[in-house]
Amino acid sequence: METTSRVGADGAPDTGTAEGAPAARLTVDGYLQAPFPWYGLDEAFTGPRWLMQVGTAADGTVQHGSTGHGDEPSVRSDAGEDRQRFAVVVTVASSPVRRSGDGTGVLDATTVSSAAWLAGSGLLAYTWPAQMDHTLRDDWLDQQTETAFELADDLDGPAWSALSLPVDGVPVAFHYRESEFGWVLAGSAHSGVHIGAYGRGMSAYGLGFSAVGDITSYA
């Protein structure tokens, strides 16, 4: 799926400013512009919640974004010591193939695979093997990102298993996979959005998702 800009930051909230406005305020504003509901973990999760980023199309329309739960993730630097426990929920607006807002091109349809791809690449953003030289990280990340894309494009393949989790209290079938770096899942809600999620240190089994009533509560 095509996005051209982002609002917010990966991981920890921004503390800088733009044109005198706090970055945290700008981040919330990006979420408030979305024409679809945001999803997060349901009320059974009582830990910290925080905003990550939104992705927009060429015409500025918000297409997807992420909400975080638990520890704010950072790149894992020691494979033998990983205390971070987090789950990130990705909400993707469901839409068909359509013309871009400026009329110059075509935007791809968003599907469950879109959510799986965003979740898979999101997990990679905070992970690389501890023994790897930092100068080799870009090559490793490119390779792993391509693998994540191929996996997201083959949700019926052997890498994925089925997992049923509640969304707004209703059981939903998700595609689920694990790796040495964490887990990824993707499915569709009943409100016109697709849901992806990834995490580490928190089991995906037993999680539940629900629409966020007030996204500013995450700021």
PDB file of C-alpha atoms in Angstrom:
ATOM      1  CA  MET A   1       0.000   0.000   0.000  1.00  0.00           C
ATOM      2  CA  GLU A   2       1.233   3.483  -0.833  1.00  0.00           C
ATOM      3  CA  THR A   3       1.828   6.144   1.769  1.00  0.00           C
ATOM      4  CA  THR A   4       3.734   9.365   1.320  1.00  0.00           C
ATOM      5  CA  SER A   5       4.110  10.906   4.768  1.00  0.00           C
ATOM      6  CA  ARG A   6       4.059  10.079   8.441  1.00  0.00           C
ATOM      7  CA  VAL A   7       2.947  11.932  11.524  1.00  0.00           C
ATOM      8  CA  GLY A   8       4.554  11.014  14.822  1.00  0.00           C
ATOM      9  CA  ALA A   9       7.513   8.768  15.556  1.00  0.00           C
ATOM     10  CA  ASP A  10       8.381   5.126  15.806  1.00  0.00           C
ATOM     11  CA  GLY A  11       8.508   4.078  19.427  1.00  0.00           C
ATOM     12  CA  ALA A  12       8.851   6.869  21.948  1.00  0.00           C
ATOM     13  CA  PRO A  13       6.749   9.999  21.460  1.00  0.00           C
ATOM     14  CA  ASP A  14       8.389  13.042  19.866  1.00  0.00           C
ATOM     15  CA  THR A  15       9.481  15.879  22.131  1.00  0.00           C
ATOM     16  CA  GLY A  16      10.423  18.393  19.432  1.00  0.00           C
ATOM     17  CA  THR A  17       8.263  21.142  18.006  1.00  0.00           C
ATOM     18  CA  ALA A  18       7.205  22.385  14.586  1.00  0.00           C
ATOM     19  CA  GLU A  19       6.000  25.940  14.063  1.00  0.00           C
ATOM     20  CA  GLY A  20       5.723  26.314  17.828  1.00  0.00           C
ATOM     21  CA  ALA A  21       3.351  23.365  18.297  1.00  0.00           C
ATOM     22  CA  PRO A  22       4.387  20.482  20.573  1.00  0.00           C
ATOM     23  CA  ALA A  23       5.151  17.342  18.540  1.00  0.00           C
ATOM     24  CA  ALA A  24       2.910  15.313  20.834  1.00  0.00           C
ATOM     25  CA  ARG A  25       0.014  17.572  19.846  1.00  0.00           C
ATOM     26  CA  LEU A  26       0.859  17.153  16.148  1.00  0.00           C
ATOM     27  CA  THR A  27       0.917  13.392  16.609  1.00  0.00           C
ATOM     28  CA  VAL A  28      -2.560  13.354  18.158  1.00  0.00           C
ATOM     29  CA  ASP A  29      -3.836  15.656  15.416  1.00  0.00           C
ATOM     30  CA  GLY A  30      -2.755  13.117  12.813  1.00  0.00           C
ATOM     31  CA  TYR A  31      -4.855  10.439  14.481  1.00  0.00           C
ATOM     32  CA  LEU A  32      -7.835  12.777  14.849  1.00  0.00           C
ATOM     33  CA  GLN A  33      -7.867  13.344  11.067  1.00  0.00           C
ATOM     34  CA  ALA A  34      -8.592   9.661  10.346  1.00  0.00           C
ATOM     35  CA  PRO A  35     -12.059   8.901   8.900  1.00  0.00           C
ATOM     36  CA  PHE A  36     -12.070   5.430  10.495  1.00  0.00           C
ATOM     37  CA  PRO A  37     -11.954   4.087  14.079  1.00  0.00           C
ATOM     38  CA  TRP A  38      -8.631   3.290  15.723  1.00  0.00           C
ATOM     39  CA  TYR A  39      -8.103  -0.015  17.479  1.00  0.00           C
ATOM     40  CA  GLY A  40      -6.050  -0.981  20.506  1.00  0.00           C
ATOM     41  CA  LEU A  41      -5.983  -3.664  23.155  1.00  0.00           C
ATOM     42  CA  ASP A  42      -9.240  -3.950  25.072  1.00  0.00           C
ATOM     43  CA  GLU A  43      -9.829  -3.006  28.712  1.00  0.00           C
ATOM     44  CA  ALA A  44      -8.270  -6.250  29.955  1.00  0.00           C
ATOM     45  CA  PHE A  45      -4.888  -4.600  29.310  1.00  0.00           C
ATOM     46  CA  THR A  46      -4.126  -2.176  32.139  1.00  0.00           C
ATOM     47  CA  GLY A  47      -0.574  -1.112  31.266  1.00  0.00           C
ATOM     48  CA  PRO A  48       0.804   2.009  29.545  1.00  0.00           C
ATOM     49  CA  ARG A  49      -0.630   3.082  26.184  1.00  0.00           C
ATOM     50  CA  TRP A  50       1.041   5.402  23.675  1.00  0.00           C
ATOM     51  CA  LEU A  51       0.825   6.658  20.088  1.00  0.00           C
ATOM     52  CA  MET A  52       3.282   5.778  17.362  1.00  0.00           C
ATOM     53  CA  GLN A  53       2.599   7.081  13.841  1.00  0.00           C
ATOM     54  CA  VAL A  54       0.071   7.501  11.064  1.00  0.00           C
ATOM     55  CA  GLY A  55       0.604   6.969   7.339  1.00  0.00           C
ATOM     56  CA  THR A  56      -1.072   9.183   4.745  1.00  0.00           C
ATOM     57  CA  ALA A  57      -1.740   9.020   1.009  1.00  0.00           C
ATOM     58  CA  ALA A  58      -0.566  11.649  -1.478  1.00  0.00           C
ATOM     59  CA  ASP A  59      -3.709  13.702  -0.892  1.00  0.00           C
ATOM     60  CA  GLY A  60      -3.117  13.745   2.873  1.00  0.00           C
ATOM     61  CA  THR A  61      -5.818  11.215   3.725  1.00  0.00           C
ATOM     62  CA  VAL A  62      -4.852   9.094   6.737  1.00  0.00           C
ATOM     63  CA  GLN A  63      -4.689   5.423   5.708  1.00  0.00           C
ATOM     64  CA  HIS A  64      -3.231   3.621   8.715  1.00  0.00           C
ATOM     65  CA  GLY A  65      -1.600   4.074  12.081  1.00  0.00           C
ATOM     66  CA  SER A  66      -0.368   2.276  15.193  1.00  0.00           C
ATOM     67  CA  THR A  67      -1.138   2.312  18.904  1.00  0.00           C
ATOM     68  CA  GLY A  68       1.329   0.935  21.430  1.00  0.00           C
ATOM     69  CA  HIS A  69       0.866  -0.979  24.660  1.00  0.00           C
ATOM     70  CA  GLY A  70       3.362  -1.876  27.375  1.00  0.00           C
ATOM     71  CA  ASP A  71       7.027  -0.880  27.168  1.00  0.00           C
ATOM     72  CA  GLU A  72       7.892   1.556  24.401  1.00  0.00           C
ATOM     73  CA  PRO A  73      10.085  -0.605  22.151  1.00  0.00           C
ATOM     74  CA  SER A  74      13.633   0.176  21.141  1.00  0.00           C
ATOM     75  CA  VAL A  75      16.062  -1.761  18.981  1.00  0.00           C
ATOM     76  CA  ARG A  76      17.135  -4.915  20.734  1.00  0.00           C
ATOM     77  CA  SER A  77      20.892  -4.766  21.249  1.00  0.00           C
ATOM     78  CA  ASP A  78      21.403  -7.922  23.269  1.00  0.00           C
ATOM     79  CA  ALA A  79      19.713 -11.077  22.008  1.00  0.00           C
ATOM     80  CA  GLY A  80      20.331 -12.749  25.342  1.00  0.00           C
ATOM     81  CA  GLU A  81      18.648 -10.054  27.414  1.00  0.00           C
ATOM     82  CA  ASP A  82      15.304  -8.732  26.283  1.00  0.00           C
ATOM     83  CA  ARG A  83      13.082  -7.351  29.008  1.00  0.00           C
ATOM     84  CA  GLN A  84      10.787  -5.367  26.753  1.00  0.00           C
ATOM     85  CA  ARG A  85       7.138  -6.395  26.776  1.00  0.00           C
ATOM     86  CA  PHE A  86       4.963  -4.672  24.241  1.00  0.00           C
ATOM     87  CA  ALA A  87       2.173  -5.123  21.726  1.00  0.00           C
ATOM     88  CA  VAL A  88       1.517  -2.724  18.871  1.00  0.00           C
ATOM     89  CA  VAL A  89      -1.867  -2.634  17.121  1.00  0.00           C
ATOM     90  CA  VAL A  90      -1.972  -1.428  13.512  1.00  0.00           C
ATOM     91  CA  THR A  91      -5.284  -0.127  12.120  1.00  0.00           C
ATOM     92  CA  VAL A  92      -5.623  -0.013   8.323  1.00  0.00           C
ATOM     93  CA  ALA A  93      -8.580   1.604   6.564  1.00  0.00           C
ATOM     94  CA  SER A  94     -10.281  -0.888   4.258  1.00  0.00           C
ATOM     95  CA  SER A  95     -10.523   0.501   0.733  1.00  0.00           C
ATOM     96  CA  PRO A  96     -10.691  -0.745  -2.879  1.00  0.00           C
ATOM     97  CA  VAL A  97      -8.360   0.183  -5.732  1.00  0.00           C
ATOM     98  CA  ARG A  98      -8.989   3.887  -6.356  1.00  0.00           C
ATOM     99  CA  ARG A  99      -7.630   6.976  -8.032  1.00  0.00           C
ATOM    100  CA  SER A 100      -5.303   9.137  -6.001  1.00  0.00           C
ATOM    101  CA  GLY A 101      -6.663  12.406  -4.705  1.00  0.00           C
ATOM    102  CA  ASP A 102      -4.628  14.441  -7.196  1.00  0.00           C
ATOM    103  CA  GLY A 103      -5.757  12.263 -10.104  1.00  0.00           C
ATOM    104  CA  THR A 104      -2.217  11.353 -11.121  1.00  0.00           C
ATOM    105  CA  GLY A 105      -2.223   7.667 -10.232  1.00  0.00           C
ATOM    106  CA  VAL A 106      -3.937   4.698  -8.675  1.00  0.00           C
ATOM    107  CA  LEU A 107      -3.795   3.663  -5.016  1.00  0.00           C
ATOM    108  CA  ASP A 108      -3.680  -0.047  -4.268  1.00  0.00           C
ATOM    109  CA  ALA A 109      -6.516  -1.702  -2.389  1.00  0.00           C
ATOM    110  CA  THR A 110      -5.924  -2.270   1.300  1.00  0.00           C
ATOM    111  CA  THR A 111      -6.446  -5.824   2.522  1.00  0.00           C
ATOM    112  CA  VAL A 112      -5.560  -8.071   5.430  1.00  0.00           C
ATOM    113  CA  SER A 113      -2.211  -8.528   3.686  1.00  0.00           C
ATOM    114  CA  SER A 114      -1.652  -4.770   4.028  1.00  0.00           C
ATOM    115  CA  ALA A 115      -2.095  -5.083   7.790  1.00  0.00           C
ATOM    116  CA  ALA A 116       0.191  -8.144   7.908  1.00  0.00           C
ATOM    117  CA  TRP A 117       2.882  -6.289   5.957  1.00  0.00           C
ATOM    118  CA  LEU A 118       2.753  -3.195   8.163  1.00  0.00           C
ATOM    119  CA  ALA A 119       2.882  -5.336  11.302  1.00  0.00           C
ATOM    120  CA  GLY A 120       5.746  -7.480  10.011  1.00  0.00           C
ATOM    121  CA  SER A 121       7.841  -4.508   8.938  1.00  0.00           C
ATOM    122  CA  GLY A 122       7.003  -2.725  12.197  1.00  0.00           C
ATOM    123  CA  LEU A 123       8.462  -5.554  14.249  1.00  0.00           C
ATOM    124  CA  LEU A 124      11.637  -5.491  12.152  1.00  0.00           C
ATOM    125  CA  ALA A 125      12.123  -1.797  12.903  1.00  0.00           C
ATOM    126  CA  TYR A 126      13.142  -2.705  16.464  1.00  0.00           C
ATOM    127  CA  THR A 127      15.132  -5.850  15.798  1.00  0.00           C
ATOM    128  CA  TRP A 128      18.405  -7.043  14.430  1.00  0.00           C
ATOM    129  CA  PRO A 129      20.749  -9.891  15.475  1.00  0.00           C
ATOM    130  CA  ALA A 130      23.044  -8.763  18.276  1.00  0.00           C
ATOM    131  CA  GLN A 131      26.111 -10.225  16.598  1.00  0.00           C
ATOM    132  CA  MET A 132      25.583  -8.199  13.430  1.00  0.00           C
ATOM    133  CA  ASP A 133      27.777  -5.205  12.678  1.00  0.00           C
ATOM    134  CA  HIS A 134      25.709  -2.048  12.413  1.00  0.00           C
ATOM    135  CA  THR A 135      27.150  -1.375   8.960  1.00  0.00           C
ATOM    136  CA  LEU A 136      25.442  -4.559   7.720  1.00  0.00           C
ATOM    137  CA  ARG A 137      22.069  -3.726   9.225  1.00  0.00           C
ATOM    138  CA  ASP A 138      20.659  -2.019   6.116  1.00  0.00           C
ATOM    139  CA  ASP A 139      21.327  -5.086   3.965  1.00  0.00           C
ATOM    140  CA  TRP A 140      19.841  -7.371   6.614  1.00  0.00           C
ATOM    141  CA  LEU A 141      16.804  -5.129   7.026  1.00  0.00           C
ATOM    142  CA  ASP A 142      16.215  -4.981   3.253  1.00  0.00           C
ATOM    143  CA  GLN A 143      16.346  -8.772   3.053  1.00  0.00           C
ATOM    144  CA  GLN A 144      14.070  -9.311   6.043  1.00  0.00           C
ATOM    145  CA  THR A 145      11.632  -6.642   4.858  1.00  0.00           C
ATOM    146  CA  GLU A 146      11.324  -8.399   1.502  1.00  0.00           C
ATOM    147  CA  THR A 147      10.687 -11.660   3.342  1.00  0.00           C
ATOM    148  CA  ALA A 148       7.989  -9.972   5.454  1.00  0.00           C
ATOM    149  CA  PHE A 149       6.357  -8.693   2.278  1.00  0.00           C
ATOM    150  CA  GLU A 150       6.350 -12.145   0.704  1.00  0.00           C
ATOM    151  CA  LEU A 151       4.884 -13.682   3.870  1.00  0.00           C
ATOM    152  CA  ALA A 152       2.160 -11.025   4.014  1.00  0.00           C
ATOM    153  CA  ASP A 153       1.288 -11.825   0.400  1.00  0.00           C
ATOM    154  CA  ASP A 154       0.813 -15.516   1.229  1.00  0.00           C
ATOM    155  CA  LEU A 155      -1.439 -15.582   4.292  1.00  0.00           C
ATOM    156  CA  ASP A 156      -2.625 -19.080   3.441  1.00  0.00           C
ATOM    157  CA  GLY A 157       0.933 -20.390   3.349  1.00  0.00           C
ATOM    158  CA  PRO A 158       2.641 -22.671   5.878  1.00  0.00           C
ATOM    159  CA  ALA A 159       4.256 -19.787   7.784  1.00  0.00           C
ATOM    160  CA  TRP A 160       0.871 -18.760   9.180  1.00  0.00           C
ATOM    161  CA  SER A 161      -1.495 -20.468  11.598  1.00  0.00           C
ATOM    162  CA  ALA A 162      -5.049 -19.582  12.627  1.00  0.00           C
ATOM    163  CA  LEU A 163      -5.784 -17.750  15.863  1.00  0.00           C
ATOM    164  CA  SER A 164      -9.217 -16.574  17.018  1.00  0.00           C
ATOM    165  CA  LEU A 165      -9.261 -13.411  19.139  1.00  0.00           C
ATOM    166  CA  PRO A 166     -12.097 -11.072  20.160  1.00  0.00           C
ATOM    167  CA  VAL A 167     -12.584  -7.758  18.350  1.00  0.00           C
ATOM    168  CA  ASP A 168     -15.187  -5.580  20.040  1.00  0.00           C
ATOM    169  CA  GLY A 169     -16.251  -8.707  21.893  1.00  0.00           C
ATOM    170  CA  VAL A 170     -16.831 -10.781  18.736  1.00  0.00           C
ATOM    171  CA  PRO A 171     -14.447 -13.658  17.811  1.00  0.00           C
ATOM    172  CA  VAL A 172     -12.408 -12.906  14.683  1.00  0.00           C
ATOM    173  CA  ALA A 173     -10.092 -15.258  12.782  1.00  0.00           C
ATOM    174  CA  PHE A 174      -6.537 -13.943  12.554  1.00  0.00           C
ATOM    175  CA  HIS A 175      -3.493 -15.108  10.616  1.00  0.00           C
ATOM    176  CA  TYR A 176      -0.648 -15.585  13.109  1.00  0.00           C
ATOM    177  CA  ARG A 177       3.069 -16.314  12.887  1.00  0.00           C
ATOM    178  CA  GLU A 178       6.025 -16.326  15.244  1.00  0.00           C
ATOM    179  CA  SER A 179       9.718 -15.687  14.678  1.00  0.00           C
ATOM    180  CA  GLU A 180      12.796 -15.386  16.848  1.00  0.00           C
ATOM    181  CA  PHE A 181      12.098 -11.660  17.054  1.00  0.00           C
ATOM    182  CA  GLY A 182       8.447 -11.727  18.125  1.00  0.00           C
ATOM    183  CA  TRP A 183       4.995 -12.423  16.718  1.00  0.00           C
ATOM    184  CA  VAL A 184       2.800 -10.930  14.007  1.00  0.00           C
ATOM    185  CA  LEU A 185      -0.919 -11.304  13.333  1.00  0.00           C
ATOM    186  CA  ALA A 186      -3.495  -9.816  10.959  1.00  0.00           C
ATOM    187  CA  GLY A 187      -7.258  -9.971  10.441  1.00  0.00           C
ATOM    188  CA  SER A 188     -10.320  -7.821   9.739  1.00  0.00           C
ATOM    189  CA  ALA A 189     -12.602  -5.990  12.147  1.00  0.00           C
ATOM    190  CA  HIS A 190     -16.331  -5.573  11.614  1.00  0.00           C
ATOM    191  CA  SER A 191     -16.101  -1.792  11.216  1.00  0.00           C
ATOM    192  CA  GLY A 192     -14.436  -1.419   7.827  1.00  0.00           C
ATOM    193  CA  VAL A 193     -10.820  -1.700   8.968  1.00  0.00           C
ATOM    194  CA  HIS A 194      -8.118  -4.344   8.970  1.00  0.00           C
ATOM    195  CA  ILE A 195      -6.117  -5.001  12.122  1.00  0.00           C
ATOM    196  CA  GLY A 196      -2.485  -5.993  12.311  1.00  0.00           C
ATOM    197  CA  ALA A 197      -0.465  -6.453  15.469  1.00  0.00           C
ATOM    198  CA  TYR A 198       3.044  -7.355  16.534  1.00  0.00           C
ATOM    199  CA  GLY A 199       4.741  -7.791  19.846  1.00  0.00           C
ATOM    200  CA  ARG A 200       7.461  -9.266  21.986  1.00  0.00           C
ATOM    201  CA  GLY A 201       7.463 -10.444  25.581  1.00  0.00           C
ATOM    202  CA  MET A 202       3.647 -10.442  25.658  1.00  0.00           C
ATOM    203  CA  SER A 203       1.801 -13.501  24.423  1.00  0.00           C
ATOM    204  CA  ALA A 204      -0.638 -12.914  21.572  1.00  0.00           C
ATOM    205  CA  TYR A 205      -2.848 -15.667  22.947  1.00  0.00           C
ATOM    206  CA  GLY A 206      -5.543 -14.178  25.131  1.00  0.00           C
ATOM    207  CA  LEU A 207      -5.290 -10.655  23.698  1.00  0.00           C
ATOM    208  CA  GLY A 208      -8.443  -8.801  22.731  1.00  0.00           C
ATOM    209  CA  PHE A 209      -8.970  -5.720  20.576  1.00  0.00           C
ATOM    210  CA  SER A 210     -11.514  -2.931  20.747  1.00  0.00           C
ATOM    211  CA  ALA A 211     -12.197   0.410  19.095  1.00  0.00           C
ATOM    212  CA  VAL A 212     -10.535   3.299  20.930  1.00  0.00           C
ATOM    213  CA  GLY A 213     -13.173   5.633  22.328  1.00  0.00           C
ATOM    214  CA  ASP A 214     -10.807   8.576  22.848  1.00  0.00           C
ATOM    215  CA  ILE A 215      -7.507   8.431  20.983  1.00  0.00           C
ATOM    216  CA  THR A 216      -6.186  11.371  23.027  1.00  0.00           C
ATOM    217  CA  SER A 217      -6.052   8.997  26.011  1.00  0.00           C
ATOM    218  CA  TYR A 218      -3.004   7.432  24.339  1.00  0.00           C
ATOM    219  CA  ALA A 219      -1.101  10.724  24.105  1.00  0.00           C
TER     220      ALA A 219
END
